[in-house]
Coordinates of C-alpha atoms in Angstrom, one line a residue:
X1 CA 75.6 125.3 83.0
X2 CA 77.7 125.6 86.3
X3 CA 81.0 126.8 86.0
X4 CA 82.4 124.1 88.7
X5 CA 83.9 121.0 88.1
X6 CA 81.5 119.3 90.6
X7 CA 78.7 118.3 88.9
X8 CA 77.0 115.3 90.8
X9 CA 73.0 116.8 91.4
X10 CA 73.0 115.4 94.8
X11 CA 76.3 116.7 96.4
X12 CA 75.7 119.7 95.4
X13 CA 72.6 120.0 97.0
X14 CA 73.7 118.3 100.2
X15 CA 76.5 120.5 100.6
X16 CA 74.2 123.7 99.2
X17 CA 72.3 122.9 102.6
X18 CA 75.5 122.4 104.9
X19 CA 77.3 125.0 106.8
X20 CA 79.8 125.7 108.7
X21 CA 80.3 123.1 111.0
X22 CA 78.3 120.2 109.2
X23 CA 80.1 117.1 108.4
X24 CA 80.7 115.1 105.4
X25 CA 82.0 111.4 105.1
X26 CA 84.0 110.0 102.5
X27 CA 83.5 106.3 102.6
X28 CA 85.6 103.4 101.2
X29 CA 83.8 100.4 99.6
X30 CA 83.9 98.7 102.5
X31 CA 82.0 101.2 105.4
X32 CA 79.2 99.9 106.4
X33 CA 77.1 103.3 105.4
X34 CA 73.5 102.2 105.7
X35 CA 73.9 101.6 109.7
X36 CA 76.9 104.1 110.8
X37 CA 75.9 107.5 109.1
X38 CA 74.1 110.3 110.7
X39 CA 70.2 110.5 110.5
X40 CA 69.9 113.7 108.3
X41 CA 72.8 112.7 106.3
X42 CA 72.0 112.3 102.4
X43 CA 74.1 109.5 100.8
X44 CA 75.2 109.1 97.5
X45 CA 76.2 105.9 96.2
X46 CA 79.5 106.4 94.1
X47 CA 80.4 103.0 94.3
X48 CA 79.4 101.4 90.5
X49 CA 82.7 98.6 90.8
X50 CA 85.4 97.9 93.1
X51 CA 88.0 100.1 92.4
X52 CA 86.5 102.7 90.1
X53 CA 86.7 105.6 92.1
X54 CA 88.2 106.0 95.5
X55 CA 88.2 108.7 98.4
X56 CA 91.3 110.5 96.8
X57 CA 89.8 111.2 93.6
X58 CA 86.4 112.6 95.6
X59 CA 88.1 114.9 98.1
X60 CA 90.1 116.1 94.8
X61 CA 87.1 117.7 94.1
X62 CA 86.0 118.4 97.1
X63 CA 89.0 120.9 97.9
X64 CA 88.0 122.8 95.1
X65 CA 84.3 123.1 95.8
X66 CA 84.5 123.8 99.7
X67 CA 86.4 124.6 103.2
X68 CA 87.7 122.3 105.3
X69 CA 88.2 123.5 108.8
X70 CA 89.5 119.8 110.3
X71 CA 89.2 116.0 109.1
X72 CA 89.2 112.9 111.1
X73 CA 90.4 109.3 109.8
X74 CA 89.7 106.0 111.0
X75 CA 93.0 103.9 111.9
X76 CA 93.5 100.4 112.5
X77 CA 94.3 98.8 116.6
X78 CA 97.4 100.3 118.0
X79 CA 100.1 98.2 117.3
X80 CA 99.2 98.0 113.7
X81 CA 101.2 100.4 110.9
X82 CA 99.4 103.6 109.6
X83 CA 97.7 103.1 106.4
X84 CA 98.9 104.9 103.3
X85 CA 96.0 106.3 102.5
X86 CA 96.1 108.4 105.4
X87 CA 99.1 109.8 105.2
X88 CA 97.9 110.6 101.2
X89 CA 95.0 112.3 103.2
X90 CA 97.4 114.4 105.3
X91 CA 99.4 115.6 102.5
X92 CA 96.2 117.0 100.4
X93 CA 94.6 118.5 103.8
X94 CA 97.7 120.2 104.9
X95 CA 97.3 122.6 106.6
X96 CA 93.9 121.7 107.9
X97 CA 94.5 119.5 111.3
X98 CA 94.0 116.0 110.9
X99 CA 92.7 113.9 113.5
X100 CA 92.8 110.0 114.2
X101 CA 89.7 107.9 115.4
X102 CA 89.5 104.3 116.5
X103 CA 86.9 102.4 113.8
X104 CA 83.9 102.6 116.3
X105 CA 84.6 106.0 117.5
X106 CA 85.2 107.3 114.0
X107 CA 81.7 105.1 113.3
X108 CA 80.1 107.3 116.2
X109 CA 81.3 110.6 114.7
X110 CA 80.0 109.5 111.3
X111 CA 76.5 108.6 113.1
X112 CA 76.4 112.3 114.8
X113 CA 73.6 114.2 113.5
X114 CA 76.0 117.3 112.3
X115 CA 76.6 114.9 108.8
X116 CA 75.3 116.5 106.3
X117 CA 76.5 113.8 103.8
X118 CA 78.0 110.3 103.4
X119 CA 79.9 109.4 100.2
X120 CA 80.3 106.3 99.6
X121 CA 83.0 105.8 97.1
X122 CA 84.5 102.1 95.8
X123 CA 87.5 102.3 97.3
X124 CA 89.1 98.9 98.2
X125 CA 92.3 100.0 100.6
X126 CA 91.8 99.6 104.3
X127 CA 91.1 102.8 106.1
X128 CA 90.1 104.7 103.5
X129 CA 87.8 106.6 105.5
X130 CA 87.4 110.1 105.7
X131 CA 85.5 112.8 108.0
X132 CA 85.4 116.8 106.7
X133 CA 83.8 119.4 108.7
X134 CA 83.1 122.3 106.7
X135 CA 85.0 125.7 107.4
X136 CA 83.8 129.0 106.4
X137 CA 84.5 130.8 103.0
X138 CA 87.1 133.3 102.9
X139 CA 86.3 136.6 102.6
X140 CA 86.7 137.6 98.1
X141 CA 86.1 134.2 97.7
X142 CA 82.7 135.5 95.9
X143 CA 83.0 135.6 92.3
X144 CA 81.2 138.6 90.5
X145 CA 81.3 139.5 87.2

């Protein structure tokens, strides 16, 4: 029995193989993951019903499993207002830098061959989309017994 929270088989083995450096996406329900995700990237389908679990919930867990050294969102044209997820994103990242990517160029990050592994969540708000690259552990961060 594992003493973390996370529990899903294959994110834990995705991110077992990542390092520092690797990249994983957290996907709304409306990416279009089988054509804009990285060729070595393993995706897991979290996506059972519209609005059943959402990127929020998944990098809940996340932030308690692994380092983030940066993130990158995907925002709307200029012109158009921030979207509150975002700014949600910001909040729980803080102090980790977050970046802002047009859709196809946040679409060409996700594509690169450094992710490691593509979420893909049910989440029905807007640019919901999230891109972690994984920092190193902090030194005592090692539990013994």
């Amino acid at each position: 029995m594992l003493l973390t929270e996370l529990l899903h088989p294959g994110i834990l083995q995705a991110l077992a193989g990542a390092g520092h450096g690797a990249r994983v996406l957290l996907a709304d329900g409306h990416y279009p993951a089988s054509t804009a995700t990285g060729p070595r990237a393993k995706t897991v389908h979290l996506n059972l019903a519209p609005g059943l679990l959402d990127v929020t919930t998944v990098l809940d867990v996340l932030l308690r499993a692994l380092p983030v050294e940066s993130a990158h969102v995907m925002v709307p044209p200029e012109g158009e207002p921030e979207p509150p997820a975002i700014a949600e994103y910001r909040a729980m990242l803080a102090p980790v830098p977050v970046e802002t990517l047009g859709r196809f160029e946040f679409y060409d990050a996700a594509r690169a061959p450094d992710l490691a592994l593509a979420i893909v969540t049910a989440d029905t708000r807007t640019y919901a989309n999230l891109l972690l690259t994984i920092g190193v552990r902090a030194e005592g961060t090692l539990r013994t017994r």
